[in-house]
Structure formats: C-alpha cells, structure tokens
Tab-separated table of C-alpha atoms in Angstrom:
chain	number	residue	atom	x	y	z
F	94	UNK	CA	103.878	137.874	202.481
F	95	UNK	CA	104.011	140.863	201.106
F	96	UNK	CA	103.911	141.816	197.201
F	97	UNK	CA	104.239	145.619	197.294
F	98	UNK	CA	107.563	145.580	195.335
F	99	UNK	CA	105.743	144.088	192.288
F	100	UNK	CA	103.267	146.540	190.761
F	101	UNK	CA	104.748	149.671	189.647
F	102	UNK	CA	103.595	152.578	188.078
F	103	UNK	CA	104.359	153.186	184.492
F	104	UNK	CA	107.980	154.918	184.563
F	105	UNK	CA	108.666	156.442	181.093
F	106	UNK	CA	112.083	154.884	180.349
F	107	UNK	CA	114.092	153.117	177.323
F	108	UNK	CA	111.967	151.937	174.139
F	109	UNK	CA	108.941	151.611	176.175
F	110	UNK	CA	108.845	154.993	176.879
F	111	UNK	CA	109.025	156.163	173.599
F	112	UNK	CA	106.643	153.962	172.109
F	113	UNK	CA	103.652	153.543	174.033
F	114	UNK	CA	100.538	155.900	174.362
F	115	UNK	CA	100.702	158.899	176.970
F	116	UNK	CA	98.012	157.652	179.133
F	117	UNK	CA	99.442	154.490	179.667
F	118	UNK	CA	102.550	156.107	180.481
F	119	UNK	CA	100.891	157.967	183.101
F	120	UNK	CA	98.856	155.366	184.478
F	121	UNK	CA	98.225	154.585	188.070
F	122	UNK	CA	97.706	150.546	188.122
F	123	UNK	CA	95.038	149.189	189.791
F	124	UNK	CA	96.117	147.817	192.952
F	125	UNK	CA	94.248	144.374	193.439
F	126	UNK	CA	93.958	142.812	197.405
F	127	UNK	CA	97.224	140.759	196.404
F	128	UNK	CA	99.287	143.767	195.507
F	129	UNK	CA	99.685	143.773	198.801
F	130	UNK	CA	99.684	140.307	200.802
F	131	UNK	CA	98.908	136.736	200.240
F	132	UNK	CA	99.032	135.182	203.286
F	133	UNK	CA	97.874	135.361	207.246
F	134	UNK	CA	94.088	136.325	208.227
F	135	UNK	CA	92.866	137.003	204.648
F	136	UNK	CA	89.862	139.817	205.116
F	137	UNK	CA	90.833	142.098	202.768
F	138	UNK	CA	89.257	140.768	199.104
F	139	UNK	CA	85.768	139.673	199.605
F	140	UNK	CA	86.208	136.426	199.052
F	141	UNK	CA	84.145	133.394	200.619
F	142	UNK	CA	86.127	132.116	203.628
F	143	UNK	CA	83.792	129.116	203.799
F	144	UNK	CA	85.133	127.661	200.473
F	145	UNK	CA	84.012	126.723	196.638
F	146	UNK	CA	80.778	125.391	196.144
F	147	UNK	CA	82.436	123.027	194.029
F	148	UNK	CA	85.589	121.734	192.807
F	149	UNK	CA	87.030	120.310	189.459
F	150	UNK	CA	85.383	116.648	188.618
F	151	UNK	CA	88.492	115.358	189.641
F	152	UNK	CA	88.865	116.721	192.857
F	153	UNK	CA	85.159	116.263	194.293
F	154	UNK	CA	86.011	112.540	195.372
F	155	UNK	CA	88.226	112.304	197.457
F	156	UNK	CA	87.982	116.490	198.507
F	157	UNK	CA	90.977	117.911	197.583
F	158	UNK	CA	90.961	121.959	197.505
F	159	UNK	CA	94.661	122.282	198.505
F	160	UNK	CA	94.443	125.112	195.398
F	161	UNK	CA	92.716	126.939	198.302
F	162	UNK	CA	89.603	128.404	195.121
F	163	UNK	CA	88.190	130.655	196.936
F	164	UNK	CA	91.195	132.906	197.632
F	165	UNK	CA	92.193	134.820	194.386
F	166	UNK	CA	95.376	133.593	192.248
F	167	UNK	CA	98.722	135.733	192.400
F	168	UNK	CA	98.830	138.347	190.042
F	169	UNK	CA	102.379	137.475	189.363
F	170	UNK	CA	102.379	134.072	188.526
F	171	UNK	CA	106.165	133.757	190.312
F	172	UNK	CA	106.553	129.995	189.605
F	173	UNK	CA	105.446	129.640	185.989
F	174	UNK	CA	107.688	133.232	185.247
F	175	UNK	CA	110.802	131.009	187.006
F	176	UNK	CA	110.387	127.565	185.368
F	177	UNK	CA	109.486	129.053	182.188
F	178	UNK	CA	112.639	130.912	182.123
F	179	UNK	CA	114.896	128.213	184.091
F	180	UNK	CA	114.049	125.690	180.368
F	181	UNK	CA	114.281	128.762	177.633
F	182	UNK	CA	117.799	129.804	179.165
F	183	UNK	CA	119.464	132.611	177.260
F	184	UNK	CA	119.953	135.042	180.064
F	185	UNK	CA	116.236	136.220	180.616
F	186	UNK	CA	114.744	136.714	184.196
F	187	UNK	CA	110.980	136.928	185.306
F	188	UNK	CA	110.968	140.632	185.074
F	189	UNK	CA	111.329	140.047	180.929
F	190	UNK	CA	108.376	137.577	181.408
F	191	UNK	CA	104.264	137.691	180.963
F	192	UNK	CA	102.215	135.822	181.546
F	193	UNK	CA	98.428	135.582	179.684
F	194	UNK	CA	95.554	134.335	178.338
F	195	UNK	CA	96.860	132.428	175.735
F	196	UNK	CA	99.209	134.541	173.382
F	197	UNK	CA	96.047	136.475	172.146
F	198	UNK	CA	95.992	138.453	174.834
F	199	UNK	CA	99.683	139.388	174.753
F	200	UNK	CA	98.832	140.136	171.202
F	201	UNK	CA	95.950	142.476	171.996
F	202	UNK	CA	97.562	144.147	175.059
F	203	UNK	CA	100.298	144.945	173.433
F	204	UNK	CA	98.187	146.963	170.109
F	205	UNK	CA	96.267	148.332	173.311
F	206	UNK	CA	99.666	149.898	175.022
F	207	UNK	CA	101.423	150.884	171.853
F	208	UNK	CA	98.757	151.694	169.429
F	209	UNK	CA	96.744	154.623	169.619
F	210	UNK	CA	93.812	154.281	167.762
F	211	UNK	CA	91.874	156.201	165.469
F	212	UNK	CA	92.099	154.322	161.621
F	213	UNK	CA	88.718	154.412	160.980
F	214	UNK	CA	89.112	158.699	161.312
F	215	UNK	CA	92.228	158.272	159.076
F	216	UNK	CA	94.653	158.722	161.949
F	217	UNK	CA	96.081	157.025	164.690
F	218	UNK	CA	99.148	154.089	164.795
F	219	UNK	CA	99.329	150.886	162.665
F	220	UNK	CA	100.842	147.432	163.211
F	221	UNK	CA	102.232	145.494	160.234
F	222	UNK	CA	101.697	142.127	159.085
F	223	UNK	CA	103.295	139.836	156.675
F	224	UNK	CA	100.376	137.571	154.909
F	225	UNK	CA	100.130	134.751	154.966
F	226	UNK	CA	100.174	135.070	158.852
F	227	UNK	CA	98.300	134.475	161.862
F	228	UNK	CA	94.834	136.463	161.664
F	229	UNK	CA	94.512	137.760	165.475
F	230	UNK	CA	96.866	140.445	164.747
F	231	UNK	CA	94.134	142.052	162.409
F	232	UNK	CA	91.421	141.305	164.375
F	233	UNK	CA	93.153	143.123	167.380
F	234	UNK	CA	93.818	145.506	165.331
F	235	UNK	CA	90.747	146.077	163.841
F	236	UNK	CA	88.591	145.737	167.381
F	237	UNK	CA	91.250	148.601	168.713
F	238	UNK	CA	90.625	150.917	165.344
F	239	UNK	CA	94.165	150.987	164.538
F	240	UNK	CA	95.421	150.558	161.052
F	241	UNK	CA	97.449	147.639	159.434
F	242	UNK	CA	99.974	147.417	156.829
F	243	UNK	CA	101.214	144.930	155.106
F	244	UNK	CA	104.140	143.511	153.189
F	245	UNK	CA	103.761	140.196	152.135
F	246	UNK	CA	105.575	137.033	152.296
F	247	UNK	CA	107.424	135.677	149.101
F	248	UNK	CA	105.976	132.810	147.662
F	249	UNK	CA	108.369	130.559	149.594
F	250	UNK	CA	107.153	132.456	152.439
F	251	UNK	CA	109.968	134.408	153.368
F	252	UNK	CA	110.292	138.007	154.849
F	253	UNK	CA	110.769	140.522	152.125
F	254	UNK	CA	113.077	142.589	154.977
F	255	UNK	CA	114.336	145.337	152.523
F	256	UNK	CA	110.723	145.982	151.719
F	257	UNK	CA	109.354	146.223	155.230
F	258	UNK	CA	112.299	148.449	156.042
F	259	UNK	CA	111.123	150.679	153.338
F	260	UNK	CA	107.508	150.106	153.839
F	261	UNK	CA	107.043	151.296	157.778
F	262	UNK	CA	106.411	154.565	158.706
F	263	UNK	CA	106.714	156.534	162.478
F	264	UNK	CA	103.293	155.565	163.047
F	265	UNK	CA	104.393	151.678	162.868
F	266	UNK	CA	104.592	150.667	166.338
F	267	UNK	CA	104.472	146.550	166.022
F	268	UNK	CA	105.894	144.478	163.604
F	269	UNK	CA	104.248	140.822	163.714
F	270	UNK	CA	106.613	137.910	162.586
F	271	UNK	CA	104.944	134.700	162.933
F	272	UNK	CA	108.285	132.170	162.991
F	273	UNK	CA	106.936	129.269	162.518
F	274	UNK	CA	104.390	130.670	160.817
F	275	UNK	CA	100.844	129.791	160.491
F	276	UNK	CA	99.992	129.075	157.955
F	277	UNK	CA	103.333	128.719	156.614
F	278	UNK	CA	104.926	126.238	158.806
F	279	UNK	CA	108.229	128.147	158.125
F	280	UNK	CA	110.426	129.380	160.504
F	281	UNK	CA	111.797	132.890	159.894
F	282	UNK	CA	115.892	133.216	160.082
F	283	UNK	CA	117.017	135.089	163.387
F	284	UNK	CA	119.347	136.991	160.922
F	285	UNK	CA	116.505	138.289	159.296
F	286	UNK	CA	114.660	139.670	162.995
F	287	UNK	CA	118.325	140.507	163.944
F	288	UNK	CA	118.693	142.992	160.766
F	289	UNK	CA	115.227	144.149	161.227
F	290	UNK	CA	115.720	145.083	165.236
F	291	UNK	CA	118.587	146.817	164.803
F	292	UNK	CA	117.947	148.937	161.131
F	293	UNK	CA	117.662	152.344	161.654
F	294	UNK	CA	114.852	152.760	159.478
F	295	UNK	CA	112.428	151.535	161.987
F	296	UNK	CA	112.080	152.629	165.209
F	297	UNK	CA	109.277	150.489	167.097
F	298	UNK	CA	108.568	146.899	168.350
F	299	UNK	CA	109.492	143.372	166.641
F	300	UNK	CA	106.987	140.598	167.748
F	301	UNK	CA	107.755	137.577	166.732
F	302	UNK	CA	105.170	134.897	167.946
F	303	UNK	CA	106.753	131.206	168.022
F	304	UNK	CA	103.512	129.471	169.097
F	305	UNK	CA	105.130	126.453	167.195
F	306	UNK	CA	108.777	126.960	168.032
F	307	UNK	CA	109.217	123.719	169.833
F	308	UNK	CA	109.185	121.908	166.754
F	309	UNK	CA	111.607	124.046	165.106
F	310	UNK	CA	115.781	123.688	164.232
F	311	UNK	CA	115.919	127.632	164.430
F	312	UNK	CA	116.718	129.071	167.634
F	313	UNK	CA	114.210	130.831	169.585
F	314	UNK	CA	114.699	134.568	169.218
F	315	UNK	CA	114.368	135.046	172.713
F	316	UNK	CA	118.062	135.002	172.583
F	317	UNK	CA	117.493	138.165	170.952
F	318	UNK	CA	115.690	139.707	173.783
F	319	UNK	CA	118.791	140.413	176.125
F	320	UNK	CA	120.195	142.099	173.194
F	321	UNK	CA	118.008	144.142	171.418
F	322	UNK	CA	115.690	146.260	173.582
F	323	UNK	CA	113.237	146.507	170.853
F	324	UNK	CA	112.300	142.495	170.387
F	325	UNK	CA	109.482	140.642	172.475
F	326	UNK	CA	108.854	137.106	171.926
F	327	UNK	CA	105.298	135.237	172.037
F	328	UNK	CA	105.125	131.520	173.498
F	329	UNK	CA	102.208	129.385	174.728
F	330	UNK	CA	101.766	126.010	175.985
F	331	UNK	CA	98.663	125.112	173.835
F	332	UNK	CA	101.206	123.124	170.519
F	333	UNK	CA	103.992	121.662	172.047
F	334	UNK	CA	103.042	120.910	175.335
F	335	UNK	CA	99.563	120.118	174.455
F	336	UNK	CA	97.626	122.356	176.876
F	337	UNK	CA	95.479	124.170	174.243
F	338	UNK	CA	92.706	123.849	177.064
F	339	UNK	CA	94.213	125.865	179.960
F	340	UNK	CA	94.744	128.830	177.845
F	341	UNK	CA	98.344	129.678	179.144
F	342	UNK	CA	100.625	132.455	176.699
F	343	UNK	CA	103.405	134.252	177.365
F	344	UNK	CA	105.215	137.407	176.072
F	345	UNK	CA	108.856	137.600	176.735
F	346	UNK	CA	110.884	140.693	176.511
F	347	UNK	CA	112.649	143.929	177.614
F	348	UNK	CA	111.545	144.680	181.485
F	349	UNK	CA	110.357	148.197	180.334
F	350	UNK	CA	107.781	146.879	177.965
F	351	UNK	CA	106.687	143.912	180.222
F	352	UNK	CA	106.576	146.363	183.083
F	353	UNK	CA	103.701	148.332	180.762
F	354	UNK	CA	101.972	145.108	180.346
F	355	UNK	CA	101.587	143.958	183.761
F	356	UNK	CA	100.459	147.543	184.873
F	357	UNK	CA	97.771	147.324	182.100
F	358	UNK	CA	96.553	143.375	182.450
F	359	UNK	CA	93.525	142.513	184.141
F	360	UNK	CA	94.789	142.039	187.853
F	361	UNK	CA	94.077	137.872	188.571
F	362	UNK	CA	94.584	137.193	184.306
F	363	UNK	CA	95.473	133.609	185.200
F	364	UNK	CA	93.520	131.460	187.115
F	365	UNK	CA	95.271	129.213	189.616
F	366	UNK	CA	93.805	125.621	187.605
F	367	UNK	CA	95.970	126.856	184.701
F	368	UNK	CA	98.549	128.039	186.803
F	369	UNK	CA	98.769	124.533	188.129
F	370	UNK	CA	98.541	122.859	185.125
F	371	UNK	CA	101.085	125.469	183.534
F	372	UNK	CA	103.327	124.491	186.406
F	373	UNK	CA	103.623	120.775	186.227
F	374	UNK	CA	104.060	121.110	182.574
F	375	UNK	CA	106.909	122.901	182.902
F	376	UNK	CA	108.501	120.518	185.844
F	377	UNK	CA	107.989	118.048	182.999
F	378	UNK	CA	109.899	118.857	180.534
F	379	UNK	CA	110.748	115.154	179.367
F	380	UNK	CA	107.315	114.392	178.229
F	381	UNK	CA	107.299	117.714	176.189
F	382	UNK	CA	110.674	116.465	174.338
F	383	UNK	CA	109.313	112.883	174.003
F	384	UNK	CA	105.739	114.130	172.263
F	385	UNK	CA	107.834	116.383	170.079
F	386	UNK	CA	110.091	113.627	168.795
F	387	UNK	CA	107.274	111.551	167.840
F	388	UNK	CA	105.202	114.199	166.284
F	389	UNK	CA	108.142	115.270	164.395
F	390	UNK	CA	108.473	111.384	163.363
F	391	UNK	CA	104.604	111.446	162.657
F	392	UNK	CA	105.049	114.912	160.503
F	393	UNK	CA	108.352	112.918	158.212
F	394	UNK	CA	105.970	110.165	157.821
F	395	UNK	CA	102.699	112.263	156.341
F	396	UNK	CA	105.062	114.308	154.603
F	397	UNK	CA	106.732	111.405	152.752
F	398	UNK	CA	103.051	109.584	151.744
F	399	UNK	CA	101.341	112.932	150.697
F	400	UNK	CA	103.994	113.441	148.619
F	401	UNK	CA	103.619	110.457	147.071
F	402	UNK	CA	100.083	111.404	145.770
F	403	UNK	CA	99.799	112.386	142.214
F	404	UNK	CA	97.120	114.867	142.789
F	405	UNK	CA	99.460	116.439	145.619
F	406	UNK	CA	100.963	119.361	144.010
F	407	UNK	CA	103.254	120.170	146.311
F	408	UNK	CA	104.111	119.960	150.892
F	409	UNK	CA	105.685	122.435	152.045
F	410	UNK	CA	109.048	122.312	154.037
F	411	UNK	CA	107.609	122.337	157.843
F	412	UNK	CA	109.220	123.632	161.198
F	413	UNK	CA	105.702	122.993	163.125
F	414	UNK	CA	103.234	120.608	163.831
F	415	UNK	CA	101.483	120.372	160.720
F	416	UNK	CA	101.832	120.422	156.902
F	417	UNK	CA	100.741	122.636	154.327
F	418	UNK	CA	100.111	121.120	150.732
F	419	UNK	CA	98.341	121.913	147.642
F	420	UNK	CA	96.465	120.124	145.468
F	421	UNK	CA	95.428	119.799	141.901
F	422	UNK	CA	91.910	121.278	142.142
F	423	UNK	CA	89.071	121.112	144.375
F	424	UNK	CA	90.820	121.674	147.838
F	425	UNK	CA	87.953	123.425	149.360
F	426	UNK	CA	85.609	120.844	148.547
F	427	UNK	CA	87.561	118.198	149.485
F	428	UNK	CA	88.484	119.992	153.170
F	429	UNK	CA	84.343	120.329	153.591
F	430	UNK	CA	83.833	116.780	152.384
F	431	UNK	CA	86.390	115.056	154.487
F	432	UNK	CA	85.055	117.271	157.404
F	433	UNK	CA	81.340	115.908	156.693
F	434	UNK	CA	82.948	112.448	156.893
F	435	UNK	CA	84.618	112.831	160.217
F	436	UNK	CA	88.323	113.814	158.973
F	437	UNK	CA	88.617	117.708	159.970
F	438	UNK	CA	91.675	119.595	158.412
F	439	UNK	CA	91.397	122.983	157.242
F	440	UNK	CA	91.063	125.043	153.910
F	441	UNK	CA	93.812	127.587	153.470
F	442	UNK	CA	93.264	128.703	149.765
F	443	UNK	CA	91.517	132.174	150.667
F	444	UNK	CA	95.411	132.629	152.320
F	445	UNK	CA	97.903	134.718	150.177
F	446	UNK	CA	100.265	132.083	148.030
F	447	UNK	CA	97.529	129.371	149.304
F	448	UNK	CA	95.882	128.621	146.577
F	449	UNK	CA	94.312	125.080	146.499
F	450	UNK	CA	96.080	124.646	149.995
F	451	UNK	CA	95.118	122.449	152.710
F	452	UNK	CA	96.437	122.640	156.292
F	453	UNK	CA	96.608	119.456	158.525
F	454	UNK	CA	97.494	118.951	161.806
F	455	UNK	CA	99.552	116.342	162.865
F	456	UNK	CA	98.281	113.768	164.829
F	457	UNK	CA	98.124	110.313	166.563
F	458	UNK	CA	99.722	107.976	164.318
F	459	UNK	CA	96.003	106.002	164.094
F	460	UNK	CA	94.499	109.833	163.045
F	461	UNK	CA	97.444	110.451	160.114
F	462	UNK	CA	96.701	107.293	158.592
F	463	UNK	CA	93.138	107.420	158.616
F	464	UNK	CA	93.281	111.055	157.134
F	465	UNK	CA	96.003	109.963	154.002
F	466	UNK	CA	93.049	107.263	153.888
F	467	UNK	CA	90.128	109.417	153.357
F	468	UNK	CA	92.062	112.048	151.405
F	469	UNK	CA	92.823	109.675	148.811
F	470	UNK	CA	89.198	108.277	148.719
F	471	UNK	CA	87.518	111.799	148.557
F	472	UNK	CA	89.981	113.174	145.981
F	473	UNK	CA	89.000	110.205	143.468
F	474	UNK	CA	85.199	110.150	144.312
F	475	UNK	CA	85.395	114.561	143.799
F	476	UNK	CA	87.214	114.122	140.198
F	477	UNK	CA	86.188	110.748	138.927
C-alpha cells in the first residue's frame, strides 16, 4: 500500500502559519521507507528479512512474531488516530490527531515548532505557565533556550484569566493549562480556555494538557478544538488507562498545527509494542470505565479518612487520581520517612500555594489503607 498522501510539506496556512518558526515552515520532511509503501517485497529500508533475534518474554514460547519486528512501525499510527477519536467524539478526525512519546514529547515538539529560541541572549519567544503546574513545560523550555512567563494560580488554584490576558506579549506563542492539574488536582472551567482562545489580546496557542481528564466531571476541551483554531489538547494513556509503561501521548488539534508536528517528529516515534498495546486499550474501553469508577470510589474513601485526621490541615477538592493535602508541620519529613518505610508519596511544599503539602496517588484499596496506616504512625512518632 501506498502512504504518499500522508507526509506533506509544511504549507504556511491558518494559525499555524502565523505562529511557527520560518524554517519549519519551509521544511522539506524527511521521507522515511514507509512514506512510501508498507507492503509487497519489502527491500527498500534495510531491515533484517531473516527476523528479530528475539521477541518480548511473552512471545518467545510459543513463537509468536505476528508484529512482524523487524519491519519498521507506520509512521502514522492509522488505528490508534481512529479508535482514539471514534471514544473522544466531538467531531475530530485523525488529521487533528498525534500521536507521541508520551505527552512530553508533544510538549517539547510543540516549544520546538513554535518557539524560536534565544532567552539566554535576551531574545527569542516564551511559553507561559501557571504555577503550580506540571514542570516539563519549563524544562522544555529551558533545554530549547526559550523564555517562560508566568502568572500564577490563585490559592484555590484557579486561572487568574484577566491577568494572563494582560500579562502575554507577541512573543507568547504557548499557553500551558494543566486541567486537571498536577499538582492541583483541579480541573480548569472550559469557560475559562473558551474566553482565553478567543480574547483578542492574545494571539498564539492554548495547550491544555488533561493527562488526568478521565477522572474528571468537566468536559474535555477537545470539544473546543473544532471550534477554535487556536486550542490543542494533550492526552496519554499512562493515568487512566494504566499504561504508564508503553509511553503512548497524544496531541489533539487544528490539522494545520498537527500537520507541523508530524512533518517535524522523528519518522517511526512509536514503536509497534506500544502501538499494540495502545490499540487494545482503546478496543477496551469497558475496563478503562470500570478502573475509573473504582479509583474514583478509592479517591472518596482516602479523602473522607484523611480528613478525619487532626493534623490534616486541609484535602483538596480532586478531579484526578490523587489527593493533595496539607499538614500541620513536618510534611517533608514525613514524605522521606514514610518513603524509607516502604510507603512512597510525594513532597509538594517547594510547589507555589503547597506549603506543607503532600501528594498521593491513589491506589489499590490494600495500598490506601496501608498508607492512612503509616501516615498516622509517622506523624505521631515525628511530633511526639
């Protein structure tokens, strides 16, 4: 079969167009052996017709490489684009759909294609952030020298959207809005993106990364993508759907900016275990609402006994698949020491509006009893 419709080079149209950096604009993509077909007499990519020298553990006994390892993935990743879009709904198509590494690397791709660098010589773009958030944006950021601004959350952790409005400037090319956020666990209201995609006052790209969304009762603004041309959604399948290990993201959003990532990805990003993986996942869509309803059960019931806790200061509403509470005193030493004793959660009080925070996970209902165990017994063995 032939692929050559799919790659095409960078056409300067729409938002895209006047956003992104010149020379991606122009660029010629690289043309990969699948570009152009993926079946018959394969002799075209190098590859080792004789087969892997090995296969996943689970595959070795009985032989089973039906995945065919030795011939390179699709660059496209057709199926997952199609079932991914077939569950979200809302009127979006595979050519509004990537698919990654993970959302990190739809994170860093898109700095890459919108951001010229150049903050370290006092120039270039900037993203902005709104701390407490996710810390990959800055680190992209950072690793691609372009500058970051910030406006920060309220203490409730909501968007101050009259002060980003004021705040960003023409060389603000990406908004990040982490919705739920991390490590917030609060969703952001779509009225809020809504106002901020179509204000006047700022002219680039809204990203709002719902890594937890699927735990959520706000929409997913990927209803928003069909109608704004300025809004691109990230979505994984490492919370919800429990695949952390495969490393499967996605960015979905206008054509014209997913058209600029594919051109600019690595050619085979996704390897065809995940792809598989990703696949049945998504065919499985049952289990995914069955493992939410008990987390979200699980997450009620944690919620309820920290609360309980005289040393808990306060747990914070949650949309996600963990908790955030604060304590009296002590929370980093009673993260480490819990940590040291088996019990792993995670210290959030360097976090903006964290102070004496602790985030935790949700998890089996055997794990959330023995953590509300151990936090109690640490708490009264650090202040007694």
């Amino acid at each position: 079969m032939s692929n050559q419709e799919e790659k095409k080079d960078s056409s300067p149209t729409g938002r895209a167009a006047l956003l992104a950096r010149p020379n991606v604009l122009a660029l010629h993509p690289y043309r990969c052996a699948r570009d152009d077909y993926d079946s018959g007499i394969l002799l075209d990519a190098n590859e080792n017709a004789l087969g892997p020298t090995s296969l996943p553990s689970n595959s070795l006994d009985p032989y089973d490489n039906s995945m065919l390892l030795e011939r390179y993935p699709c660059p496209y990743q057709r199926t997952i684009k199609q079932l991914l879009c077939d569950y979200r709904g809302g009127g979006i198509g595979p050519e509004n759909m990537f698919v990654g590494v993970g959302s990190d690397e739809a994170i860093d791709l898109l700095i890459r294609i919108f951001c010229a660098p150049g903050a370290t010589a006092g120039g270039g773009d900037a993203i902005m952030v709104t701390p407490p958030t996710y810390g990959m944006y800055k680190v992209c950021a950072n690793v691609n020298d372009v500058a970051i601004q910030t406006v920060p959350l309220t203490p409730d952790f909501d968007l101050k959207v009259p002060e980003i409005l004021q705040a960003v400037t023409s060389e603000t090319k990406l908004l990040f809005i982490c919705s739920p956020g991390n490590p917030t666990a609060k969703s952001i209201p779509l009225s809020d993106i809504r106002t901020i995609a179509s204000s006047p006052e700022y002219k680039g790209l809204v990203i709002v990364d719902e890594a937890y969304v699927d735990f959520s009762t706000v929409p997913s603004a990927t209803s928003l993508v069909t109608e704004f041309d300025n809004v691109v959604v990230l979505q994984t399948l490492s919370k919800a759907f429990g695949l952390a290990g495969i490393r499967c993201g996605f960015a979905i959003g206008p054509s014209d900016v997913i058209q600029l990532m594919n051109n600019v990805k690595a050619p085979y990003n996704v390897n065809k275990l995940t792809s598989d993986a990703a696949a049945n996942a998504l065919r499985n869509t049952h289990v995914l609402k069955k493992n939410v309803k008990e987390v979200l059960e699980q997450r009620e019931m944690v919620a309820k006994q920290l609360r309980q806790l005289d040393f808990v200061v306060k747990v914070f509403p949650s949309d996600s698949n963990f908790l955030l509470f604060r304590v009296q005193q002590k929370a980093n030493e009673l993260y480490k020491t819990m940590a040291d004793n088996g019990v792993v959660s995670r210290f959030r009080g360097n976090e903006m509006h964290c102070n004496e925070c602790i985030r935790v996970t949700i998890g089996t209902a055997e794990e959330n009893q023995q953590f509300l165990e151990k936090l109690k017994t640490v708490y009264a063995e650090l202040t007694n």
